Amino acid sequence: MPRRTLASSFFRPQNYVMNYRGRRWRSLGADYTAVHAAWWRMLNGTNWITLDLTFHSLFLFLNTIEDGPLAFESATEYNRRLFRNWNTYLNQRDVVGRIQEGREPRHHAGQVERTNDRDYEVEERRYRTMESAANRLQKEAKGYLDSLRAMTASQMRIAETIDAFYGDAGTRDGVSRSYKQAVEDLDAETIKALDGPYRATVLEPISRFCAYFPDINECIKKRNNKLLDYDSMRSKVKKLVEKPDKDVTKLPRAEKEAEMAKQAYEQLNEQLFTELPQLIDLRVPYLDPSFEALVKIQLRFCAEAYSRMAQVQQYLDPETREQYARGDLDNRVEQVLSEIRDLTIAGTV
């Protein structure tokens, strides 16, 4: 006869309480007794409980019932806690059901004693940290090149706008045309000249480094699967030892399979435990040249930009440059604004 679980007999009462909570909650207000009674009516309508491995999560639910609603700040909080604990039980019960059907590893419900390798887990966490940082570095390195292009493109647009704004006045003194030419040269020569070296010395090495991660992750996944197989076979051997089968050949066969699973797991585990630290240690000497290239490329771009902008200064009014150096430029701007306000058409500004 199939076992009855609390969840199977609880289906309709649970729907009842969901309706009870949704449709009649407004009429309850802070009536703790009504909420408490509704949950007890659900429990009293159930058959005997098969606990299996879900006892702990079910105990949390029953313990909340036992505490009663007065142990909480409000009836809403009490009801919310009951639903959360009950859903925890349902999730755990579903895991047990899938395990019984062979659709989920028994580790998830604690039904198989798990092998723990603390030293390996430390190395895997270090690797995960490095993987995350390297992927972020790859993303930001590409973003830096895109940002340089976006900046020079923005400079091109503002230079064209300034040139159109100055018009003939800009043609006479050469300021706007000089600025536009400097920006065009910076975009056409400097950025394009830096694009190739940046890709070759920064982007591509970082991308090649990150390209190893999928294979390493697959190896880690394979190691975890071997661990599941090994623990499952150990559990099978343990059960046959504690409760011998009529077929005396089952235990030796299970022990042989367990030993094979152990060797497969330990071989892969040892390989990862040895090579993951080596990979982590190699990240610095591998990426150091790329970091140096990044600094040099940034220096070259900034130097080129400064040099080209400095050439524009010769077209600026010498008095304006001196006022800027003395910090008097703000006063001149205010003077010009005052003259604009004196105009009849700008008198209301």
Tab-separated table of C-alpha atoms in Angstrom:
chain	number	residue	atom	x	y	z
A	1	MET	CA	0.000	0.000	0.000
A	2	PRO	CA	1.547	3.380	-0.941
A	3	ARG	CA	2.541	5.645	1.883
A	4	ARG	CA	0.436	8.710	2.605
A	5	THR	CA	2.321	11.929	3.179
A	6	LEU	CA	1.157	15.093	4.819
A	7	ALA	CA	1.431	16.919	1.520
A	8	SER	CA	-0.927	14.545	-0.319
A	9	SER	CA	-3.647	14.813	2.315
A	10	PHE	CA	-3.026	18.507	2.801
A	11	PHE	CA	-3.831	19.603	-0.714
A	12	ARG	CA	-7.437	20.622	-0.312
A	13	PRO	CA	-7.086	22.079	3.194
A	14	GLN	CA	-4.207	24.186	1.955
A	15	ASN	CA	-6.374	25.560	-0.834
A	16	TYR	CA	-9.019	26.246	1.761
A	17	VAL	CA	-6.689	28.336	3.873
A	18	MET	CA	-5.339	30.181	0.852
A	19	ASN	CA	-8.943	31.159	0.052
A	20	TYR	CA	-9.590	31.827	3.701
A	21	ARG	CA	-6.603	34.138	3.820
A	22	GLY	CA	-7.349	35.876	0.526
A	23	ARG	CA	-11.118	36.355	0.728
A	24	ARG	CA	-11.814	36.761	4.426
A	25	TRP	CA	-8.661	38.371	5.729
A	26	ARG	CA	-10.115	41.864	5.754
A	27	SER	CA	-12.890	40.761	8.074
A	28	LEU	CA	-10.358	39.207	10.478
A	29	GLY	CA	-8.383	42.371	11.173
A	30	ALA	CA	-6.046	41.533	14.069
A	31	ASP	CA	-8.084	38.515	15.177
A	32	TYR	CA	-5.186	36.148	15.992
A	33	THR	CA	-7.555	33.440	17.225
A	34	ALA	CA	-9.285	33.114	13.865
A	35	VAL	CA	-5.980	32.757	12.000
A	36	HIS	CA	-4.670	30.232	14.511
A	37	ALA	CA	-7.865	28.207	14.330
A	38	ALA	CA	-7.780	28.111	10.530
A	39	TRP	CA	-4.336	26.521	10.512
A	40	TRP	CA	-5.323	23.983	13.172
A	41	ARG	CA	-8.382	23.003	11.141
A	42	MET	CA	-6.057	22.241	8.240
A	43	LEU	CA	-3.847	20.013	10.380
A	44	ASN	CA	-6.750	18.184	11.980
A	45	GLY	CA	-8.024	17.327	8.523
A	46	THR	CA	-4.868	15.401	7.620
A	47	ASN	CA	-4.029	11.737	7.966
A	48	TRP	CA	-0.980	10.334	9.789
A	49	ILE	CA	2.268	11.905	8.589
A	50	THR	CA	5.097	10.020	6.933
A	51	LEU	CA	8.084	12.130	7.963
A	52	ASP	CA	10.895	10.613	5.864
A	53	LEU	CA	13.803	13.074	5.729
A	54	THR	CA	11.566	16.141	5.890
A	55	PHE	CA	11.099	16.052	9.645
A	56	HIS	CA	13.212	19.116	10.383
A	57	SER	CA	11.406	21.425	7.965
A	58	LEU	CA	8.028	20.077	9.079
A	59	PHE	CA	9.046	20.568	12.699
A	60	LEU	CA	9.602	24.277	12.023
A	61	PHE	CA	6.040	24.521	10.767
A	62	LEU	CA	4.559	22.600	13.698
A	63	ASN	CA	6.681	24.569	16.156
A	64	THR	CA	5.243	27.814	14.790
A	65	ILE	CA	1.755	26.404	15.287
A	66	GLU	CA	2.694	25.464	18.850
A	67	ASP	CA	4.058	28.954	19.602
A	68	GLY	CA	0.759	30.435	18.565
A	69	PRO	CA	-0.035	33.794	16.978
A	70	LEU	CA	0.568	35.799	20.144
A	71	ALA	CA	4.308	35.140	19.792
A	72	PHE	CA	4.353	37.365	16.693
A	73	GLU	CA	3.894	41.073	16.191
A	74	SER	CA	0.830	40.707	14.005
A	75	ALA	CA	-1.529	38.135	12.576
A	76	THR	CA	-0.082	38.887	9.138
A	77	GLU	CA	3.447	38.045	10.310
A	78	TYR	CA	2.186	34.827	11.951
A	79	ASN	CA	0.394	33.739	8.790
A	80	ARG	CA	3.427	34.630	6.632
A	81	ARG	CA	5.751	32.557	8.842
A	82	LEU	CA	3.426	29.554	8.636
A	83	PHE	CA	3.266	29.721	4.852
A	84	ARG	CA	7.050	30.058	4.559
A	85	ASN	CA	7.731	27.074	6.836
A	86	TRP	CA	5.083	25.006	5.110
A	87	ASN	CA	6.529	25.753	1.669
A	88	THR	CA	9.972	24.771	2.975
A	89	TYR	CA	8.524	21.416	3.972
A	90	LEU	CA	6.859	20.978	0.569
A	91	ASN	CA	10.110	21.732	-1.274
A	92	GLN	CA	12.028	19.244	0.865
A	93	ARG	CA	9.320	16.626	0.379
A	94	ASP	CA	9.525	17.098	-3.392
A	95	VAL	CA	13.294	16.548	-3.268
A	96	VAL	CA	12.744	13.303	-1.367
A	97	GLY	CA	10.171	12.242	-3.932
A	98	ARG	CA	12.547	12.866	-6.816
A	99	ILE	CA	15.275	10.945	-5.014
A	100	GLN	CA	12.962	7.970	-4.546
A	101	GLU	CA	12.226	8.094	-8.273
A	102	GLY	CA	15.956	8.323	-9.065
A	103	ARG	CA	15.713	11.811	-10.594
A	104	GLU	CA	17.907	13.731	-8.131
A	105	PRO	CA	21.163	13.070	-6.245
A	106	ARG	CA	20.624	11.924	-2.680
A	107	HIS	CA	23.136	14.488	-1.419
A	108	HIS	CA	20.457	17.165	-1.659
A	109	ALA	CA	18.412	15.587	1.100
A	110	GLY	CA	21.299	14.340	3.208
A	111	GLN	CA	20.416	10.721	2.449
A	112	VAL	CA	23.973	9.836	1.389
A	113	GLU	CA	27.019	10.512	3.498
A	114	ARG	CA	29.005	13.101	1.592
A	115	THR	CA	32.770	13.133	1.114
A	116	ASN	CA	34.259	16.487	2.126
A	117	ASP	CA	37.614	17.742	0.899
A	118	ARG	CA	38.174	21.078	2.638
A	119	ASP	CA	41.528	21.711	0.989
A	120	TYR	CA	40.062	21.284	-2.484
A	121	GLU	CA	37.068	23.481	-1.650
A	122	VAL	CA	39.426	26.289	-0.628
A	123	GLU	CA	41.241	26.077	-3.963
A	124	GLU	CA	38.006	25.999	-5.916
A	125	ARG	CA	36.775	29.131	-4.121
A	126	ARG	CA	40.057	30.867	-4.972
A	127	TYR	CA	39.616	29.832	-8.596
A	128	ARG	CA	36.032	31.140	-8.679
A	129	THR	CA	37.217	34.478	-7.323
A	130	MET	CA	39.904	34.690	-10.000
A	131	GLU	CA	37.465	33.635	-12.733
A	132	SER	CA	35.027	36.367	-11.757
A	133	ALA	CA	37.775	39.008	-11.634
A	134	ALA	CA	39.237	37.933	-15.000
A	135	ASN	CA	35.852	38.013	-16.735
A	136	ARG	CA	35.205	41.452	-15.299
A	137	LEU	CA	38.660	42.590	-16.457
A	138	GLN	CA	37.920	41.371	-19.976
A	139	LYS	CA	34.639	43.284	-20.015
A	140	GLU	CA	36.167	46.501	-18.671
A	141	ALA	CA	39.166	46.307	-21.028
A	142	LYS	CA	36.835	46.159	-24.013
A	143	GLY	CA	34.755	48.944	-22.492
A	144	TYR	CA	37.842	51.156	-22.220
A	145	LEU	CA	38.544	50.947	-25.954
A	146	ASP	CA	34.885	51.619	-26.717
A	147	SER	CA	34.994	54.614	-24.367
A	148	LEU	CA	38.001	56.101	-26.176
A	149	ARG	CA	36.158	55.837	-29.480
A	150	ALA	CA	33.019	57.337	-27.960
A	151	MET	CA	34.998	60.233	-26.452
A	152	THR	CA	36.729	61.166	-29.718
A	153	ALA	CA	33.425	60.853	-31.580
A	154	SER	CA	31.848	63.228	-29.059
A	155	GLN	CA	34.766	65.644	-29.487
A	156	MET	CA	34.240	65.531	-33.242
A	157	ARG	CA	30.578	66.472	-32.850
A	158	ILE	CA	31.241	69.320	-30.436
A	159	ALA	CA	34.085	70.639	-32.643
A	160	GLU	CA	31.739	70.747	-35.640
A	161	THR	CA	29.116	72.518	-33.540
A	162	ILE	CA	31.619	75.094	-32.257
A	163	ASP	CA	32.880	75.713	-35.783
A	164	ALA	CA	29.334	76.331	-36.985
A	165	PHE	CA	28.669	78.559	-33.971
A	166	TYR	CA	31.736	80.765	-34.568
A	167	GLY	CA	31.103	81.028	-38.296
A	168	ASP	CA	33.125	83.752	-39.989
A	169	ALA	CA	34.529	84.942	-36.664
A	170	GLY	CA	36.127	81.563	-36.191
A	171	THR	CA	37.566	81.706	-39.668
A	172	ARG	CA	39.261	85.015	-38.961
A	173	ASP	CA	40.993	84.049	-35.734
A	174	GLY	CA	41.359	80.347	-36.578
A	175	VAL	CA	40.329	79.102	-33.113
A	176	SER	CA	37.368	76.927	-34.051
A	177	ARG	CA	39.020	75.561	-37.200
A	178	SER	CA	42.205	74.767	-35.299
A	179	TYR	CA	40.264	72.948	-32.585
A	180	LYS	CA	38.291	70.984	-35.156
A	181	GLN	CA	41.465	69.992	-36.995
A	182	ALA	CA	43.149	68.875	-33.762
A	183	VAL	CA	40.180	66.689	-32.831
A	184	GLU	CA	39.998	65.177	-36.312
A	185	ASP	CA	43.704	64.326	-36.204
A	186	LEU	CA	43.321	62.790	-32.758
A	187	ASP	CA	40.512	60.576	-34.010
A	188	ALA	CA	42.038	59.699	-37.381
A	189	GLU	CA	45.618	59.111	-36.303
A	190	THR	CA	45.971	58.515	-32.575
A	191	ILE	CA	42.916	56.344	-31.894
A	192	LYS	CA	43.363	54.252	-35.025
A	193	ALA	CA	47.081	53.873	-34.307
A	194	LEU	CA	46.358	52.660	-30.782
A	195	ASP	CA	43.529	50.299	-31.740
A	196	GLY	CA	45.732	47.527	-33.141
A	197	PRO	CA	48.365	47.500	-30.367
A	198	TYR	CA	45.663	47.647	-27.702
A	199	ARG	CA	43.910	44.614	-29.138
A	200	ALA	CA	47.160	42.671	-29.587
A	201	THR	CA	48.708	43.432	-26.197
A	202	VAL	CA	45.686	43.851	-23.909
A	203	LEU	CA	42.393	42.485	-25.223
A	204	GLU	CA	43.588	39.309	-26.929
A	205	PRO	CA	45.810	38.044	-24.058
A	206	ILE	CA	43.007	38.610	-21.551
A	207	SER	CA	40.505	36.884	-23.854
A	208	ARG	CA	42.833	33.896	-24.322
A	209	PHE	CA	43.232	33.613	-20.567
A	210	CYS	CA	39.458	33.658	-20.034
A	211	ALA	CA	38.984	31.096	-22.825
A	212	TYR	CA	40.394	28.388	-20.533
A	213	PHE	CA	37.592	28.775	-18.007
A	214	PRO	CA	34.906	26.699	-19.824
A	215	ASP	CA	37.220	23.665	-20.015
A	216	ILE	CA	38.230	24.058	-16.369
A	217	ASN	CA	34.599	24.399	-15.306
A	218	GLU	CA	33.732	21.263	-17.249
A	219	CYS	CA	36.517	19.426	-15.434
A	220	ILE	CA	35.187	20.655	-12.077
A	221	LYS	CA	31.702	19.519	-13.030
A	222	LYS	CA	33.057	16.101	-13.999
A	223	ARG	CA	34.891	15.871	-10.663
A	224	ASN	CA	31.655	16.647	-8.792
A	225	ASN	CA	29.798	13.964	-10.744
A	226	LYS	CA	32.532	11.439	-9.916
A	227	LEU	CA	32.150	12.417	-6.269
A	228	LEU	CA	28.413	11.729	-6.421
A	229	ASP	CA	29.062	8.327	-7.983
A	230	TYR	CA	31.650	7.462	-5.338
A	231	ASP	CA	29.455	8.497	-2.404
A	232	SER	CA	26.502	6.636	-3.888
A	233	MET	CA	28.542	3.429	-4.190
A	234	ARG	CA	29.867	3.845	-0.634
A	235	SER	CA	26.320	4.152	0.610
A	236	LYS	CA	25.327	1.034	-1.314
A	237	VAL	CA	28.210	-0.944	0.217
A	238	LYS	CA	27.326	0.300	3.689
A	239	LYS	CA	23.718	-0.847	3.312
A	240	LEU	CA	24.787	-4.277	2.078
A	241	VAL	CA	27.127	-4.621	5.066
A	242	GLU	CA	24.458	-3.583	7.551
A	243	LYS	CA	21.750	-5.655	5.883
A	244	PRO	CA	23.261	-8.514	3.837
A	245	ASP	CA	21.458	-9.522	0.671
A	246	LYS	CA	20.502	-13.075	-0.187
A	247	ASP	CA	22.740	-12.796	-3.234
A	248	VAL	CA	26.208	-13.055	-1.674
A	249	THR	CA	27.857	-11.740	-4.839
A	250	LYS	CA	26.266	-8.305	-4.506
A	251	LEU	CA	28.581	-7.073	-1.759
A	252	PRO	CA	31.896	-7.959	-3.504
A	253	ARG	CA	30.574	-6.500	-6.735
A	254	ALA	CA	29.482	-3.315	-4.995
A	255	GLU	CA	32.849	-3.037	-3.229
A	256	LYS	CA	34.659	-3.381	-6.551
A	257	GLU	CA	32.464	-0.720	-8.148
A	258	ALA	CA	33.015	1.540	-5.144
A	259	GLU	CA	36.783	1.147	-5.442
A	260	MET	CA	36.663	1.982	-9.157
A	261	ALA	CA	34.498	5.038	-8.437
A	262	LYS	CA	36.933	6.087	-5.708
A	263	GLN	CA	39.929	5.854	-8.037
A	264	ALA	CA	38.166	7.849	-10.772
A	265	TYR	CA	37.177	10.549	-8.289
A	266	GLU	CA	40.539	10.772	-6.536
A	267	GLN	CA	42.445	10.978	-9.813
A	268	LEU	CA	40.402	13.927	-11.038
A	269	ASN	CA	40.290	15.529	-7.605
A	270	GLU	CA	44.080	15.340	-7.248
A	271	GLN	CA	44.586	16.806	-10.712
A	272	LEU	CA	42.381	19.798	-9.936
A	273	PHE	CA	43.829	20.226	-6.448
A	274	THR	CA	47.326	20.378	-7.923
A	275	GLU	CA	46.691	22.456	-11.032
A	276	LEU	CA	44.167	25.036	-9.819
A	277	PRO	CA	46.737	26.733	-7.515
A	278	GLN	CA	49.252	26.714	-10.373
A	279	LEU	CA	46.757	28.436	-12.653
A	280	ILE	CA	45.971	31.026	-9.988
A	281	ASP	CA	49.676	31.745	-9.423
A	282	LEU	CA	50.285	32.125	-13.178
A	283	ARG	CA	47.723	34.894	-13.549
A	284	VAL	CA	50.138	37.618	-12.389
A	285	PRO	CA	53.138	36.870	-14.664
A	286	TYR	CA	50.740	36.258	-17.556
A	287	LEU	CA	48.811	39.528	-17.213
A	288	ASP	CA	51.711	41.759	-16.137
A	289	PRO	CA	52.804	42.522	-19.752
A	290	SER	CA	49.215	43.396	-20.671
A	291	PHE	CA	48.957	45.743	-17.706
A	292	GLU	CA	52.223	47.425	-18.705
A	293	ALA	CA	50.973	47.792	-22.286
A	294	LEU	CA	47.712	49.306	-21.027
A	295	VAL	CA	49.596	51.948	-19.032
A	296	LYS	CA	51.831	52.825	-21.998
A	297	ILE	CA	48.872	53.088	-24.372
A	298	GLN	CA	47.050	55.369	-21.944
A	299	LEU	CA	50.179	57.495	-21.601
A	300	ARG	CA	50.553	57.798	-25.363
A	301	PHE	CA	46.919	58.766	-25.854
A	302	CYS	CA	47.041	61.412	-23.121
A	303	ALA	CA	50.343	62.802	-24.429
A	304	GLU	CA	49.027	63.007	-28.002
A	305	ALA	CA	45.813	64.662	-26.859
A	306	TYR	CA	47.729	67.200	-24.766
A	307	SER	CA	50.114	67.971	-27.629
A	308	ARG	CA	47.323	68.579	-30.123
A	309	MET	CA	45.255	70.686	-27.733
A	310	ALA	CA	48.340	72.750	-26.874
A	311	GLN	CA	48.651	73.703	-30.537
A	312	VAL	CA	45.188	75.252	-30.387
A	313	GLN	CA	46.311	77.664	-27.666
A	314	GLN	CA	48.330	79.770	-30.091
A	315	TYR	CA	45.074	80.869	-31.707
A	316	LEU	CA	43.550	81.991	-28.423
A	317	ASP	CA	43.598	85.641	-27.344
A	318	PRO	CA	46.816	86.178	-25.290
A	319	GLU	CA	44.899	88.356	-22.843
A	320	THR	CA	42.393	85.549	-22.331
A	321	ARG	CA	45.183	83.094	-21.533
A	322	GLU	CA	46.672	85.510	-18.992
A	323	GLN	CA	43.308	86.099	-17.353
A	324	TYR	CA	42.801	82.351	-17.122
A	325	ALA	CA	46.235	81.916	-15.522
A	326	ARG	CA	45.486	84.679	-12.969
A	327	GLY	CA	42.025	83.333	-12.257
A	328	ASP	CA	40.355	86.485	-13.613
A	329	LEU	CA	38.491	84.795	-16.442
A	330	ASP	CA	35.263	84.558	-14.420
A	331	ASN	CA	35.209	88.343	-14.063
A	332	ARG	CA	35.528	88.769	-17.809
A	333	VAL	CA	32.679	86.308	-18.395
A	334	GLU	CA	30.483	88.260	-15.974
A	335	GLN	CA	31.395	91.481	-17.783
A	336	VAL	CA	30.346	90.031	-21.141
A	337	LEU	CA	27.093	88.714	-19.637
A	338	SER	CA	26.415	92.173	-18.241
A	339	GLU	CA	26.851	93.658	-21.693
A	340	ILE	CA	24.416	91.098	-23.098
A	341	ARG	CA	21.841	91.964	-20.436
A	342	ASP	CA	22.134	95.634	-21.383
A	343	LEU	CA	20.860	94.815	-24.842
A	344	THR	CA	17.203	95.629	-25.347
A	345	ILE	CA	16.295	92.196	-26.691
A	346	ALA	CA	17.909	90.506	-23.660
A	347	GLY	CA	16.652	92.918	-21.055
A	348	THR	CA	14.345	90.375	-19.425
A	349	VAL	CA	17.055	87.719	-18.927
